[in-house]
Amino acid sequence: MKPFSPREVVLRIKTMMARYNGLIKPVPKDHSASEVLISSILINPTSRKVTVEDEEIHMTPKEFDLLFHLATHAEIAFSRQDLLRIVWKVEHEEDLDYRTVDTHVKRLRDKLSEHVPNREDLIHTLWGFGYILRLPH
């Protein structure tokens, strides 16, 4: 849909290439029942479990929702405001607390780095904007 930014086009192309190269499984439009596999991290939205090599990583409901959203939209940048609206369902500007997103991302990084060596860089900070889940090379 127009107008669009060249950056978004590049990110979408990278996501398509990653899917083609088998780094992540394709996600259908209704991905409520689809598992997502990124590297050795398996995210199952039906059971709401995250596992790494058959070891479950315990997550709060919001941590799971945040990780699932970022994983199903890998290589797409989201502002903190976007994440609050999408994951937390916050609609009014006065209800926005951007530190909530930062705190949840930090907890996700900590949990993932405990179970997946060298994966603390999976969720990248885009300073002054928000976050993006980068696919491993």
Coordinates of N, CA, C and O in Angstrom, one line a residue:
M1 N 0.8 -1.2 0.0 CA 0.0 0.0 0.0 C 0.9 1.2 0.0 O 1.9 1.3 0.7
K2 N 0.6 2.2 -0.8 CA 1.3 3.5 -0.8 C 0.8 4.5 0.1 O -0.4 4.4 0.4
P3 N 1.5 5.4 0.7 CA 2.9 5.5 0.5 C 3.6 4.6 1.5 O 3.1 4.1 2.5
F4 N 4.9 4.2 1.1 CA 5.7 3.4 1.9 C 7.1 3.8 1.9 O 7.5 4.6 1.0
S5 N 7.8 3.4 2.9 CA 9.2 3.9 3.0 C 10.1 2.8 2.4 O 9.8 1.6 2.4
P6 N 11.2 3.3 1.8 CA 12.1 2.3 1.2 C 12.7 1.3 2.3 O 12.9 0.2 2.0
R7 N 12.9 1.8 3.5 CA 13.4 1.0 4.6 C 12.4 -0.2 4.8 O 12.8 -1.3 5.0
E8 N 11.1 0.1 4.8 CA 10.1 -1.0 5.0 C 10.2 -2.0 3.9 O 10.1 -3.2 4.2
V9 N 10.4 -1.6 2.7 CA 10.5 -2.5 1.6 C 11.7 -3.4 1.7 O 11.6 -4.6 1.6
V10 N 12.8 -2.8 2.1 CA 14.0 -3.6 2.4 C 13.8 -4.6 3.5 O 14.2 -5.8 3.3
L11 N 13.2 -4.2 4.6 CA 12.9 -5.2 5.7 C 12.0 -6.3 5.2 O 12.2 -7.4 5.6
R12 N 11.0 -6.0 4.5 CA 10.0 -7.0 4.0 C 10.7 -8.0 3.1 O 10.5 -9.2 3.1
I13 N 11.6 -7.5 2.2 CA 12.4 -8.3 1.3 C 13.3 -9.3 2.1 O 13.4 -10.5 1.8
K14 N 14.0 -8.7 3.1 CA 14.8 -9.6 4.0 C 14.0 -10.7 4.6 O 14.5 -11.8 4.8
T15 N 12.8 -10.3 5.1 CA 12.0 -11.4 5.8 C 11.6 -12.4 4.8 O 11.7 -13.6 5.1
M16 N 11.2 -12.0 3.6 CA 10.9 -13.0 2.6 C 12.1 -13.9 2.2 O 11.9 -15.1 2.0
M17 N 13.3 -13.3 2.1 CA 14.5 -14.1 1.8 C 14.8 -15.1 2.9 O 15.2 -16.2 2.7
A18 N 14.6 -14.6 4.2 CA 14.9 -15.5 5.3 C 13.9 -16.7 5.3 O 14.3 -17.8 5.5
R19 N 12.7 -16.4 5.0 CA 11.7 -17.6 4.9 C 12.1 -18.5 3.8 O 12.1 -19.7 3.9
Y20 N 12.5 -17.9 2.6 CA 13.0 -18.7 1.5 C 14.2 -19.6 1.9 O 14.3 -20.7 1.5
N21 N 15.1 -19.0 2.6 CA 16.3 -19.7 3.0 C 16.1 -20.7 4.2 O 17.0 -21.3 4.7
G22 N 14.9 -20.7 4.7 CA 14.5 -21.7 5.8 C 14.9 -21.3 7.2 O 14.9 -22.1 8.1
L23 N 15.2 -20.0 7.4 CA 15.5 -19.6 8.8 C 14.3 -19.5 9.6 O 14.4 -19.8 10.8
I24 N 13.2 -19.2 9.1 CA 11.9 -19.2 9.8 C 10.9 -19.9 9.0 O 10.9 -19.9 7.8
K25 N 9.9 -20.4 9.7 CA 8.8 -21.1 8.9 C 7.8 -20.0 8.4 O 7.6 -19.0 9.1
P26 N 7.2 -20.2 7.3 CA 6.2 -19.3 6.8 C 5.1 -19.2 7.8 O 4.7 -20.1 8.4
V27 N 4.6 -18.0 7.9 CA 3.5 -17.7 8.8 C 2.2 -17.4 8.0 O 2.2 -16.4 7.3
P28 N 1.2 -18.2 8.1 CA 0.0 -17.9 7.4 C -0.7 -16.7 7.9 O -0.4 -16.2 9.0
K29 N -1.7 -16.1 7.2 CA -2.4 -14.9 7.6 C -3.0 -15.1 9.0 O -2.9 -14.3 9.9
D30 N -3.6 -16.3 9.2 CA -4.2 -16.6 10.6 C -3.1 -17.4 11.3 O -3.2 -18.7 11.2
H31 N -2.2 -16.8 11.9 CA -1.1 -17.5 12.6 C -1.4 -17.8 14.0 O -0.5 -18.1 14.8
S32 N -2.7 -17.9 14.4 CA -3.0 -18.2 15.8 C -2.7 -19.6 16.1 O -2.5 -19.9 17.3
A33 N -2.7 -20.5 15.2 CA -2.4 -21.9 15.5 C -1.0 -22.4 14.9 O -0.7 -23.6 15.0
S34 N -0.2 -21.5 14.4 CA 1.0 -21.8 13.8 C 2.2 -21.7 14.7 O 2.3 -20.7 15.5
E35 N 3.1 -22.7 14.7 CA 4.3 -22.6 15.5 C 5.3 -21.8 14.7 O 5.3 -21.8 13.5
V36 N 6.1 -21.1 15.4 CA 7.2 -20.3 14.8 C 8.5 -20.8 15.3 O 8.7 -21.0 16.5
L37 N 9.4 -21.1 14.4 CA 10.7 -21.5 14.7 C 11.8 -20.5 14.3 O 11.9 -20.2 13.1
I38 N 12.5 -20.0 15.2 CA 13.6 -19.1 14.9 C 14.9 -19.7 15.5 O 14.9 -19.8 16.8
S39 N 15.8 -20.0 14.7 CA 17.0 -20.7 15.2 C 16.6 -21.9 16.0 O 15.9 -22.8 15.4
S40 N 16.9 -22.0 17.2 CA 16.4 -23.2 18.0 C 15.3 -22.9 19.0 O 14.9 -23.7 19.8
I41 N 14.7 -21.7 18.8 CA 13.6 -21.2 19.6 C 12.3 -21.6 18.9 O 12.0 -21.1 17.8
L42 N 11.4 -22.4 19.6 CA 10.1 -22.8 19.1 C 9.1 -22.1 19.9 O 9.0 -22.3 21.1
I43 N 8.2 -21.4 19.2 CA 7.1 -20.6 19.9 C 5.8 -21.3 19.4 O 5.5 -21.3 18.2
N44 N 5.1 -21.8 20.4 CA 3.8 -22.4 20.1 C 2.6 -21.6 20.7 O 2.4 -21.6 21.9
P45 N 1.9 -20.9 19.8 CA 0.8 -20.0 20.3 C -0.4 -20.8 20.8 O -1.1 -20.3 21.7
T46 N -0.6 -22.0 20.4 CA -1.7 -22.8 20.9 C -1.5 -23.2 22.4 O -2.4 -23.0 23.2
S47 N -0.3 -23.7 22.7 CA 0.0 -24.0 24.1 C 0.6 -22.8 24.9 O 0.8 -22.9 26.1
R48 N 1.0 -21.8 24.1 CA 1.6 -20.6 24.7 C 2.9 -21.0 25.4 O 3.2 -20.5 26.5
K49 N 3.7 -21.8 24.7 CA 4.9 -22.3 25.3 C 6.1 -21.9 24.3 O 5.9 -21.9 23.1
V50 N 7.2 -21.6 25.0 CA 8.4 -21.3 24.2 C 9.4 -22.3 24.7 O 9.7 -22.5 25.9
T51 N 10.0 -23.1 23.7 CA 11.0 -24.1 24.1 C 12.2 -23.9 23.2 O 12.2 -23.4 22.1
V52 N 13.3 -24.3 23.9 CA 14.6 -24.4 23.2 C 15.2 -25.8 23.4 O 15.4 -26.2 24.6
E53 N 15.3 -26.6 22.3 CA 15.7 -27.9 22.4 C 15.0 -28.7 23.5 O 15.6 -29.3 24.4
D54 N 13.7 -28.7 23.4 CA 12.8 -29.4 24.3 C 12.8 -28.9 25.8 O 12.2 -29.5 26.7
E55 N 13.5 -27.8 26.1 CA 13.5 -27.2 27.4 C 12.6 -25.9 27.3 O 12.8 -25.0 26.6
E56 N 11.6 -25.9 28.2 CA 10.6 -24.8 28.2 C 11.2 -23.6 28.9 O 11.8 -23.7 29.9
I57 N 10.9 -22.4 28.3 CA 11.3 -21.2 28.9 C 10.0 -20.6 29.4 O 9.1 -20.3 28.7
H58 N 9.9 -20.4 30.7 CA 8.7 -19.8 31.3 C 8.6 -18.3 31.1 O 9.6 -17.6 31.3
M59 N 7.5 -17.9 30.6 CA 7.3 -16.5 30.3 C 5.9 -16.1 30.8 O 5.0 -16.8 30.9
T60 N 5.9 -14.8 31.2 CA 4.6 -14.2 31.5 C 3.7 -14.1 30.3 O 4.3 -14.1 29.2
P61 N 2.4 -13.9 30.4 CA 1.6 -13.7 29.2 C 2.0 -12.6 28.3 O 2.1 -12.8 27.1
K62 N 2.4 -11.5 28.8 CA 2.8 -10.3 28.0 C 4.2 -10.6 27.4 O 4.4 -10.2 26.2
E63 N 5.1 -11.2 28.1 CA 6.4 -11.6 27.5 C 6.1 -12.5 26.3 O 6.7 -12.3 25.2
F64 N 5.2 -13.5 26.4 CA 4.9 -14.4 25.3 C 4.3 -13.6 24.2 O 4.7 -13.8 23.0
D65 N 3.3 -12.8 24.4 CA 2.7 -12.0 23.4 C 3.7 -11.1 22.6 O 3.6 -11.1 21.4
L66 N 4.6 -10.5 23.4 CA 5.6 -9.6 22.8 C 6.5 -10.4 21.9 O 6.8 -10.1 20.7
L67 N 7.0 -11.6 22.4 CA 7.9 -12.4 21.6 C 7.2 -13.0 20.4 O 7.8 -12.9 19.3
F68 N 6.0 -13.4 20.5 CA 5.3 -14.0 19.4 C 5.0 -12.9 18.3 O 5.2 -13.2 17.1
H69 N 4.7 -11.7 18.7 CA 4.4 -10.7 17.8 C 5.7 -10.3 17.0 O 5.7 -10.2 15.8
L70 N 6.8 -10.2 17.7 CA 8.1 -9.8 17.1 C 8.5 -11.0 16.2 O 9.1 -10.7 15.1
A71 N 8.4 -12.2 16.6 CA 8.8 -13.4 15.8 C 8.0 -13.5 14.6 O 8.5 -13.9 13.5
T72 N 6.7 -13.3 14.6 CA 5.9 -13.4 13.4 C 6.0 -12.2 12.5 O 5.5 -12.2 11.4
H73 N 6.7 -11.2 13.0 CA 7.0 -10.0 12.1 C 8.5 -9.7 12.2 O 8.9 -8.6 12.3
A74 N 9.3 -10.8 12.0 CA 10.7 -10.6 12.1 C 11.2 -9.7 11.0 O 10.7 -9.6 9.9
E75 N 12.3 -9.0 11.4 CA 12.9 -8.0 10.5 C 12.0 -6.8 10.2 O 12.3 -6.0 9.3
I76 N 11.0 -6.6 11.0 CA 10.1 -5.4 10.8 C 10.3 -4.6 12.1 O 10.1 -5.1 13.2
A77 N 10.6 -3.3 12.0 CA 10.8 -2.5 13.2 C 9.4 -2.0 13.7 O 8.6 -1.6 12.9
F78 N 9.3 -2.0 15.0 CA 8.1 -1.5 15.7 C 8.5 -0.4 16.7 O 9.5 -0.6 17.5
S79 N 7.8 0.7 16.7 CA 8.0 1.7 17.8 C 7.5 1.2 19.1 O 6.6 0.3 19.1
R80 N 7.9 1.8 20.2 CA 7.4 1.4 21.5 C 5.8 1.7 21.5 O 5.1 0.9 22.0
Q81 N 5.4 2.8 20.9 CA 4.0 3.1 20.8 C 3.2 2.0 20.1 O 2.2 1.6 20.5
D82 N 3.8 1.6 18.9 CA 3.1 0.5 18.2 C 3.0 -0.8 19.0 O 1.9 -1.4 19.0
L83 N 4.1 -1.1 19.7 CA 4.0 -2.4 20.5 C 3.0 -2.2 21.7 O 2.3 -3.2 22.0
L84 N 2.9 -1.1 22.3 CA 1.9 -0.9 23.3 C 0.5 -1.0 22.8 O -0.4 -1.6 23.4
R85 N 0.3 -0.5 21.6 CA -1.1 -0.6 21.0 C -1.4 -2.0 20.6 O -2.5 -2.5 20.7
I86 N -0.4 -2.7 20.0 CA -0.6 -4.0 19.5 C -0.6 -5.1 20.6 O -1.6 -5.9 20.6
V87 N 0.4 -5.1 21.4 CA 0.5 -6.2 22.4 C -0.3 -5.9 23.7 O -0.9 -6.8 24.2
W88 N -0.2 -4.7 24.1 CA -0.9 -4.3 25.4 C -2.3 -3.8 25.1 O -3.1 -3.6 26.0
K89 N -2.7 -3.5 23.9 CA -4.0 -3.0 23.5 C -4.3 -1.7 24.1 O -5.4 -1.4 24.4
V90 N -3.3 -0.8 24.3 CA -3.4 0.5 24.8 C -3.8 1.4 23.7 O -3.2 1.5 22.6
E91 N -4.9 2.2 23.9 CA -5.5 3.0 22.8 C -5.3 4.5 23.0 O -5.3 5.3 22.1
H92 N -5.3 4.9 24.3 CA -5.3 6.3 24.6 C -3.8 6.8 24.9 O -3.1 6.1 25.7
E93 N -3.4 7.9 24.3 CA -2.1 8.5 24.5 C -1.7 8.6 26.0 O -0.6 8.3 26.4
E94 N -2.7 9.0 26.8 CA -2.3 9.2 28.2 C -2.1 7.9 29.0 O -1.5 7.9 30.1
D95 N -2.4 6.8 28.4 CA -2.2 5.5 29.0 C -0.9 4.8 28.6 O -0.5 3.8 29.1
L96 N -0.1 5.5 27.7 CA 1.1 4.9 27.2 C 2.3 5.1 28.2 O 2.5 6.2 28.7
D97 N 2.9 4.0 28.5 CA 4.1 4.0 29.3 C 5.2 3.2 28.6 O 5.2 2.0 28.6
Y98 N 6.1 4.0 27.9 CA 7.1 3.3 27.1 C 8.0 2.4 27.9 O 8.6 1.5 27.3
R99 N 8.3 2.7 29.1 CA 9.2 1.9 29.9 C 8.7 0.5 30.1 O 9.5 -0.4 30.3
T100 N 7.4 0.3 30.0 CA 6.8 -1.0 30.1 C 7.4 -1.9 29.0 O 7.8 -3.1 29.3
V101 N 7.4 -1.4 27.8 CA 8.0 -2.1 26.7 C 9.5 -2.5 26.9 O 9.9 -3.6 26.8
D102 N 10.2 -1.4 27.4 CA 11.6 -1.6 27.6 C 11.9 -2.7 28.7 O 12.8 -3.6 28.5
T103 N 11.1 -2.7 29.7 CA 11.2 -3.7 30.8 C 10.9 -5.1 30.3 O 11.7 -6.0 30.6
H104 N 9.9 -5.2 29.5 CA 9.5 -6.6 29.0 C 10.6 -7.1 28.0 O 10.9 -8.3 28.0
V105 N 11.1 -6.2 27.2 CA 12.2 -6.6 26.2 C 13.4 -7.0 27.0 O 14.0 -8.1 26.7
K106 N 13.8 -6.3 28.1 CA 14.9 -6.7 28.9 C 14.7 -8.1 29.5 O 15.6 -8.9 29.4
R107 N 13.5 -8.4 30.0 CA 13.2 -9.7 30.6 C 13.3 -10.8 29.5 O 13.8 -11.9 29.8
L108 N 12.8 -10.5 28.3 CA 12.8 -11.5 27.3 C 14.3 -11.8 26.9 O 14.6 -12.9 26.7
R109 N 15.1 -10.7 26.7 CA 16.5 -10.9 26.4 C 17.2 -11.8 27.5 O 17.9 -12.7 27.1
D110 N 16.9 -11.5 28.7 CA 17.5 -12.2 29.8 C 17.1 -13.7 29.8 O 18.0 -14.6 29.9
K111 N 15.9 -14.0 29.6 CA 15.4 -15.4 29.5 C 15.9 -16.1 28.3 O 16.3 -17.3 28.4
L112 N 16.0 -15.4 27.2 CA 16.5 -16.1 26.0 C 18.0 -16.3 26.1 O 18.5 -17.4 25.7
S113 N 18.7 -15.4 26.6 CA 20.2 -15.6 26.7 C 20.6 -16.7 27.7 O 21.6 -17.3 27.6
E114 N 19.7 -17.0 28.7 CA 19.9 -18.1 29.6 C 19.9 -19.4 28.9 O 20.6 -20.3 29.3
H115 N 19.0 -19.5 27.9 CA 18.8 -20.8 27.3 C 19.4 -20.9 25.9 O 19.6 -22.1 25.4
V116 N 19.7 -19.8 25.3 CA 20.2 -19.8 23.9 C 21.5 -19.0 23.9 O 21.5 -17.8 23.9
P117 N 22.7 -19.7 24.0 CA 23.9 -18.9 24.0 C 24.0 -18.0 22.8 O 23.6 -18.4 21.7
N118 N 24.6 -16.8 23.0 CA 24.8 -15.9 21.9 C 23.5 -15.4 21.2 O 23.5 -15.0 20.1
R119 N 22.4 -15.5 21.9 CA 21.1 -15.0 21.3 C 20.6 -13.8 22.0 O 19.4 -13.4 21.9
E120 N 21.4 -13.1 22.9 CA 21.0 -11.9 23.5 C 20.8 -10.8 22.5 O 20.1 -9.8 22.7
D121 N 21.3 -11.0 21.3 CA 21.2 -10.0 20.2 C 20.0 -10.3 19.3 O 19.9 -9.6 18.3
L122 N 19.2 -11.2 19.6 CA 18.0 -11.5 18.8 C 17.1 -10.3 18.7 O 16.6 -9.9 17.6
I123 N 16.8 -9.6 19.8 CA 15.9 -8.5 19.8 C 16.8 -7.2 19.9 O 17.5 -7.0 20.9
H124 N 16.8 -6.4 18.8 CA 17.7 -5.3 18.7 C 16.9 -4.0 19.1 O 15.7 -3.8 18.8
T125 N 17.6 -3.1 19.8 CA 17.0 -1.8 20.1 C 17.3 -0.9 19.0 O 18.5 -0.8 18.5
L126 N 16.3 -0.2 18.5 CA 16.5 0.9 17.5 C 16.4 2.2 18.3 O 15.3 2.6 18.7
W127 N 17.5 2.8 18.7 CA 17.6 3.9 19.6 C 16.7 5.0 19.2 O 16.7 5.4 18.0
G128 N 15.9 5.5 20.1 CA 14.9 6.6 19.8 C 13.7 6.2 19.1 O 12.8 7.0 18.8
F129 N 13.5 4.9 18.8 CA 12.4 4.4 18.1 C 11.7 3.2 18.8 O 10.6 3.4 19.2
G130 N 12.3 2.1 18.8 CA 11.7 0.9 19.3 C 12.6 -0.3 19.2 O 13.8 -0.3 19.5
Y131 N 12.0 -1.4 18.7 CA 12.6 -2.7 18.6 C 12.4 -3.5 17.3 O 11.4 -3.2 16.7
I132 N 13.3 -4.4 17.0 CA 13.2 -5.3 15.9 C 13.8 -6.6 16.2 O 14.8 -6.7 16.9
L133 N 13.1 -7.7 15.8 CA 13.7 -9.0 16.0 C 14.5 -9.4 14.7 O 13.9 -9.4 13.6
R134 N 15.8 -9.5 14.9 CA 16.6 -9.8 13.7 C 16.8 -11.3 13.6 O 17.0 -12.0 14.6
L135 N 16.8 -11.8 12.4 CA 17.0 -13.3 12.2 C 18.5 -13.6 12.3 O 19.3 -12.8 11.8
P136 N 18.8 -14.7 12.8 CA 20.3 -15.1 12.9 C 20.8 -15.3 11.4 O 20.0 -15.7 10.6
H137 N 22.1 -15.1 11.3 CA 22.7 -15.2 9.9 C 22.8 -16.7 9.6 O 23.2 -17.5 10.1

